[in-house]
Coordinates of C-alpha atoms in Angstrom, one line a residue:
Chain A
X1 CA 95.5 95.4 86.8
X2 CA 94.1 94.4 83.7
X3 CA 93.0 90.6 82.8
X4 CA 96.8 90.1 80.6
X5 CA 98.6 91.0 83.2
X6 CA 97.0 89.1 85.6
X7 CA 97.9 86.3 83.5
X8 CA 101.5 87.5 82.9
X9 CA 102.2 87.9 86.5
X10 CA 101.3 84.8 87.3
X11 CA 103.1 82.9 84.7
X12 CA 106.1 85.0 86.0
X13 CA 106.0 83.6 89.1
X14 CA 105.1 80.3 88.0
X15 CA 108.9 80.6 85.9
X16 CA 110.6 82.0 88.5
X17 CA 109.5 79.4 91.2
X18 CA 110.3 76.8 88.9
X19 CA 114.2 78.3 88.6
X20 CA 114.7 78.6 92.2
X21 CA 113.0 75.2 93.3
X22 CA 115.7 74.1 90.6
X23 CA 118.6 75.9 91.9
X24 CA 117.3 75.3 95.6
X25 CA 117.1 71.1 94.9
X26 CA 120.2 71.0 92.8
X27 CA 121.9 72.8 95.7
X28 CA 120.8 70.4 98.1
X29 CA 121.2 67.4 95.9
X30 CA 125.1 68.8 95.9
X31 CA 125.3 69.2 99.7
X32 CA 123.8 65.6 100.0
X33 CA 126.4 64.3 97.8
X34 CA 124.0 63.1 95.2
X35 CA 126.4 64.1 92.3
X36 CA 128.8 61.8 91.6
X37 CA 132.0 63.3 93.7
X38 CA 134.4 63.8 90.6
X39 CA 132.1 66.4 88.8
X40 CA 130.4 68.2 92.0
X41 CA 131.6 66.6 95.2
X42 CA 130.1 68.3 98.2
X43 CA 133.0 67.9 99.7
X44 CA 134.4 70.8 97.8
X45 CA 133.6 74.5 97.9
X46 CA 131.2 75.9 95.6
X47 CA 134.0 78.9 94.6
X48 CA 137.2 76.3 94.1
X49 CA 139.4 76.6 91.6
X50 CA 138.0 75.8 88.6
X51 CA 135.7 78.6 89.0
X52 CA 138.6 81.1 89.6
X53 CA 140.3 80.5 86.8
X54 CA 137.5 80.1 84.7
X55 CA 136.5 83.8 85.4
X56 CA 140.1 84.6 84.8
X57 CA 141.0 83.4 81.9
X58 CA 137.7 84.6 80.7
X59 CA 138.2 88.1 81.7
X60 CA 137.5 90.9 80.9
X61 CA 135.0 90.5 78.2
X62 CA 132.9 87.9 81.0
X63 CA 132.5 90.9 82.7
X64 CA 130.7 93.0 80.1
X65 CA 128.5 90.1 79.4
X66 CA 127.4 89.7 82.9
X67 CA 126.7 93.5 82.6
X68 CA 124.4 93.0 79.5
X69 CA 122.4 90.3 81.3
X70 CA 121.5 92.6 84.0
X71 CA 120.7 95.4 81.9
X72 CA 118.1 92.7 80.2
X73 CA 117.1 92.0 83.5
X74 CA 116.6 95.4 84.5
X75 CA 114.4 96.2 81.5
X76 CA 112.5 93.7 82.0
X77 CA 111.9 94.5 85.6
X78 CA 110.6 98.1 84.8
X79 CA 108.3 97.0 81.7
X80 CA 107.1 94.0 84.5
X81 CA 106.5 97.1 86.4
X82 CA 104.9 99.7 83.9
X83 CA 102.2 97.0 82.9
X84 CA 101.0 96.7 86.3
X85 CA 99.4 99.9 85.8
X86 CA 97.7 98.3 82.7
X87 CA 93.9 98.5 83.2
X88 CA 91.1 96.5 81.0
X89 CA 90.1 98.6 78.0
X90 CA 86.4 100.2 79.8
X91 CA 83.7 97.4 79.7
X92 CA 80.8 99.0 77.2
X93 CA 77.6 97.6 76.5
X94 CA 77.0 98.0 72.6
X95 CA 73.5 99.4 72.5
X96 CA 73.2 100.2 68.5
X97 CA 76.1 99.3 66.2
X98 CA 73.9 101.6 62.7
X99 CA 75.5 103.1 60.0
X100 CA 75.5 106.3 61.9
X101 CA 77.2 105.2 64.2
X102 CA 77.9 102.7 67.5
X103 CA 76.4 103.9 70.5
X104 CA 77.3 102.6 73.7
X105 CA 77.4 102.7 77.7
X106 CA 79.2 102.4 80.3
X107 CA 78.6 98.9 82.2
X108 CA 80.1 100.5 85.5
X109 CA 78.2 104.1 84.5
X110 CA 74.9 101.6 84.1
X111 CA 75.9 100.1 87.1
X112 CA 75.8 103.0 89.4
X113 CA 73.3 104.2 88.1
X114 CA 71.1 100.9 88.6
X115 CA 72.5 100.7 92.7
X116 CA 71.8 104.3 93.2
X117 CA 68.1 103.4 91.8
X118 CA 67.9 100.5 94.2
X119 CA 69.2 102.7 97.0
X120 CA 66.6 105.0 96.9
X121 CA 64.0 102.4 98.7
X122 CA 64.2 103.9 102.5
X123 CA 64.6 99.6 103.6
X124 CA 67.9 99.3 101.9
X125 CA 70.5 100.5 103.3
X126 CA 73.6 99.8 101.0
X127 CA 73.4 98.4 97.4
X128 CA 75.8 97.4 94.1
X129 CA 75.1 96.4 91.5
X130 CA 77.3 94.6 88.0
X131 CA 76.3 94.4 84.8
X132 CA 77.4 91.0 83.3
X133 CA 77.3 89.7 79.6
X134 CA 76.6 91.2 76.2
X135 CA 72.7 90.8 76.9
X136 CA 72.9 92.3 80.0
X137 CA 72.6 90.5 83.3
X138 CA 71.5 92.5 86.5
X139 CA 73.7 91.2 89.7
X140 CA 72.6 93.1 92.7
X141 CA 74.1 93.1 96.5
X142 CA 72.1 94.3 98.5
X143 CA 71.8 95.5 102.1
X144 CA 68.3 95.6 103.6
X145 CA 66.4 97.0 107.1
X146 CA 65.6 93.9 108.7
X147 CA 62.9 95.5 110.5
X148 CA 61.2 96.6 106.8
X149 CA 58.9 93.5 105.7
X150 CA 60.8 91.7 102.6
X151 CA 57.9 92.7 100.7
X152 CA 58.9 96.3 100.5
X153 CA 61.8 95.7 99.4
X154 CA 60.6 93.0 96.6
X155 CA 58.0 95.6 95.8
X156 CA 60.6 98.0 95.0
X157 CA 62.6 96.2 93.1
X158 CA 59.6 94.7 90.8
X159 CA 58.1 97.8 90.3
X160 CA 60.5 100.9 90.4
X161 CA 64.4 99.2 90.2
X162 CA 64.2 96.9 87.3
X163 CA 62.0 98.8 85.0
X164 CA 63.8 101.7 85.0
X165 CA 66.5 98.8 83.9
X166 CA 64.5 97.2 80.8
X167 CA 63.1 100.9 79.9
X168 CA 66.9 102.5 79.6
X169 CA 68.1 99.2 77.6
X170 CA 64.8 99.4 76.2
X171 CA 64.6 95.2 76.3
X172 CA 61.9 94.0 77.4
X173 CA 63.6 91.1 79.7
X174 CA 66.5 91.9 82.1
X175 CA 67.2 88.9 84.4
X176 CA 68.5 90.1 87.8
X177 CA 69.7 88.5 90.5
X178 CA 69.7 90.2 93.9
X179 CA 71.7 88.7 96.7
X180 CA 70.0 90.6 99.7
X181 CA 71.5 90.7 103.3
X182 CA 69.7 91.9 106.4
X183 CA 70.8 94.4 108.5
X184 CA 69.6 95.8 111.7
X185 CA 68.4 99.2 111.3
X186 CA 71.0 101.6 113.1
X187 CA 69.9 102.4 116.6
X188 CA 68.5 105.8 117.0
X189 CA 71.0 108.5 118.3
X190 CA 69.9 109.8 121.6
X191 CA 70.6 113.5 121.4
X192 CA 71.7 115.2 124.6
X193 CA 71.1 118.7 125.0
Chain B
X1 CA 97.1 171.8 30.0
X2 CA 94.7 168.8 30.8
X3 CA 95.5 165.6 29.4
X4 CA 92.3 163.1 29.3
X5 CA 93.8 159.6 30.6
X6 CA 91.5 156.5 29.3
X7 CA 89.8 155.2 31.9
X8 CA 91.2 152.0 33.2
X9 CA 89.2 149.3 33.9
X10 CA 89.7 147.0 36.6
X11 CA 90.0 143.2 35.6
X12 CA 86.7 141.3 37.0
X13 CA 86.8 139.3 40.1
X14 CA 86.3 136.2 40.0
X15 CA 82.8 134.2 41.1
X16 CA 82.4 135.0 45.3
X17 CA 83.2 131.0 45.7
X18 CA 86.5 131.0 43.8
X19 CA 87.5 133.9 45.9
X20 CA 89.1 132.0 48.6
X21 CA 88.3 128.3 50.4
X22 CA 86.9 127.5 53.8
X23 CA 88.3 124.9 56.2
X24 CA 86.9 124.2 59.1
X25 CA 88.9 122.6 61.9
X26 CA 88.3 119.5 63.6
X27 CA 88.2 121.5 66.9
X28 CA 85.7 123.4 65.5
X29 CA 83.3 120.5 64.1
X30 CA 83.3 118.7 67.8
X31 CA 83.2 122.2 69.9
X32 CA 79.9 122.4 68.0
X33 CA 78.9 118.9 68.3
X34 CA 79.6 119.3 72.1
X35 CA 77.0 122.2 72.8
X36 CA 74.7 120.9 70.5
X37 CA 74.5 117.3 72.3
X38 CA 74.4 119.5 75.8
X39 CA 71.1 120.8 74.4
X40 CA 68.9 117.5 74.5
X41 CA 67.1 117.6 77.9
X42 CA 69.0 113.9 79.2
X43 CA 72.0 114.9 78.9
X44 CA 73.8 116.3 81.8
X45 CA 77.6 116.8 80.4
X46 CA 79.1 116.0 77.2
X47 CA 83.1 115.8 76.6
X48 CA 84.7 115.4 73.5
X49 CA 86.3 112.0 73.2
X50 CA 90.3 112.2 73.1
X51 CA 93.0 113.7 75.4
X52 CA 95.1 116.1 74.0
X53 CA 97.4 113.5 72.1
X54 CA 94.8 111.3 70.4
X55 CA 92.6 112.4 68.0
X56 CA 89.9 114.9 68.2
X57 CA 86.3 114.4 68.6
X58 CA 85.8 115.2 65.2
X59 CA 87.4 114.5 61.7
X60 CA 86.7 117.0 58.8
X61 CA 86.9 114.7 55.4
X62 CA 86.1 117.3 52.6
X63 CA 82.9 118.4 53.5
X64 CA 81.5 115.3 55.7
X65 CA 82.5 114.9 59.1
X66 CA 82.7 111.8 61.9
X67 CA 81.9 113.1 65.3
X68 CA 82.5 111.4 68.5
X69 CA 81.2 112.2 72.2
X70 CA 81.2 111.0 75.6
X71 CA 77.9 112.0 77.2
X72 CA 76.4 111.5 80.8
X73 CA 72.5 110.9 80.4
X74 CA 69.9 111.1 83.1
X75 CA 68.9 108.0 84.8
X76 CA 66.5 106.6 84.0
X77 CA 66.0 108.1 80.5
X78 CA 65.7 105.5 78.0
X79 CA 69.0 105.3 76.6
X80 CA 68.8 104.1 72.9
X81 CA 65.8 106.8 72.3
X82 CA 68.1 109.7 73.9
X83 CA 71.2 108.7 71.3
X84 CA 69.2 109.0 68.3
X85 CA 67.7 112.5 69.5
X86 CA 71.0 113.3 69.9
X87 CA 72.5 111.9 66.9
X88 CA 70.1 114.0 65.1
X89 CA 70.0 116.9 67.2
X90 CA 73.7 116.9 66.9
X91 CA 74.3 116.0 63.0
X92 CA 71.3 118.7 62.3
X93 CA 73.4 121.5 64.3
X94 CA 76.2 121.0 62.9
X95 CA 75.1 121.0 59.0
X96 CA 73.1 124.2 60.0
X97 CA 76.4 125.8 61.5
X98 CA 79.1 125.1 59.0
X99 CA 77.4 123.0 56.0
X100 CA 79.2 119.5 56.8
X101 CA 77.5 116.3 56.7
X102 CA 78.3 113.8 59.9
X103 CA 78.2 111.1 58.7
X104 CA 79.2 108.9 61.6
X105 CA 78.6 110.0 65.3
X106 CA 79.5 108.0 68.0
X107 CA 78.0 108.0 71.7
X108 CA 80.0 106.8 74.6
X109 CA 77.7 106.8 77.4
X110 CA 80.5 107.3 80.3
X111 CA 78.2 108.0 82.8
X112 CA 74.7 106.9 83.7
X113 CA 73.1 108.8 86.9
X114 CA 71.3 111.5 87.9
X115 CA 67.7 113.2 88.4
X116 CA 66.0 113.7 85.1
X117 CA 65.8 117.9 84.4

């Protein structure tokens, strides 16, 4: 779901709530006799009379209007639910934008690429990583050995990780934020033979 | 009895480069520009930008050309270094193959990842 529909969706629901709280309070105003009792009297049924004849006398052309409003409807329902398919145009980070032309990457591609790096360190066991901003931001998650000394895995991230980040943007300042939880390692598997 | 014909002579052809004109396809231009880009070391795969509908990867304009790729590089390569070796790379290969100048060639770097060769 891209960003716009996001936005769509909800203010769809927001209209649609509003129209059924109205319908829903109206309705109970009427059953509570807050109308005054010779237009809407809760006294009388909701299909009386007047509605009877109204559709009568109106008939049969009523009928084909009611049909065009739920063809609208319909349309509207299945373009509602074609655009939920509707992803974000890809996320790229412009490296060079020359007279030769634009080159670019892949923020997710980068991404990957950067937790993959990370992952490599034998004390983590699990890492992701985002890319945020137009001068890239590194956010990482990552899941460590809590048996591993912190300093491993600060050590790998200083030296190997984040480097490799600056050298492929070639810039010479990357700020990262790691989030790092610990883990404890995985007991090991007693093999019986 | 012989009779002696005068020899006919043929009209001249004209110049070898009036003889007929070269196009070169778009399909052609980015199939090029593909297996050139797959030649620099970092890169791992190379597609030609565009699904069967949308445009091609490249647009022949007279006798210049705009190219556009989507390349997987190596990580960690440094990536604006490896898109100007293959902007040249590229834009050299494809002169040398069928004479048009790229003007324009863009790199999508779709994927990042990978041992270095």
């Amino acid at each position: 779901m891209s960003r716009k529909t996001g936005r769509g969706n909800r203010w769809g629901l927001a209209l649609v709530g509003l129209a059924l709280t109205l319908l829903g309070g109206s309705a109970l105003a009427r059953g509570l006799g807050a109308f005054s009792p010779d237009w809407a009297s809760a006294r009388t049924t909701l299909v009386d009379g007047n509605v009877v004849t109204f559709f009568t006398r109106t008939s049969p052309w009523i009928w084909w209007l009611i049909a065009l409003a739920a063809l609208v409807v319909a349309v509207l329902a299945l373009r509602w639910l074609l655009v939920q398919g509707r992803r974000d145009a890809r996320h790229v980070l412009r490296i060079e934008d020359g007279p030769t032309g634009v080159t670019e990457v892949s923020e997710s591609g980068m991404a990957h690429a950067v937790a993959a790096d990370v992952e490599s360190s034998p004390a983590v066991f699990h890492a992701a990583a985002h890319l945020v901003g137009p001068r890239p931001e590194v956010r990482l998650r990552v899941v460590a050995d809590e048996s591993v000394p912190m300093g491993e895995l600060s050590r790998h991230l200083s030296t190997v990780a984040l480097p490799h980040v600056r050298d492929a943007l070639d810039r010479d300042r990357v700020p990262a934020v790691a989030r790092v939880s610990l883990e404890p390692s995985p007991s090991p598997h007693r093999v019986v033979r | 009895m012989t009779m002696t014909v005068p020899a006919q002579r043929r009209a001249p052809l004209p110049s070898p480069e009036r003889r007929g004109r070269t196009e070169i396809a778009d399909r052609v231009v980015s199939k090029i520009a593909c297996v050139a880009a797959a030649e620099v070391p970092e890169v791992r795969d190379v597609q030609p930008r565009g699904l069967p509908w949308t445009p091609s990867a490249g647009e022949v304009h007279g006798d210049q050309a705009v190219v556009r790729l989507n390349v997987s590089v190596a990580y960690p390569s440094p990536l604006p270094a490896v898109a100007a070796r293959l902007r040249e790379h590229v834009i050299r290969r494809v002169a040398a193959q069928t004479g048009l100048h790229v003007t324009r060639l863009d790199i999508t770097m779709t994927d990042v990842g990978g041992d270095l060769p």
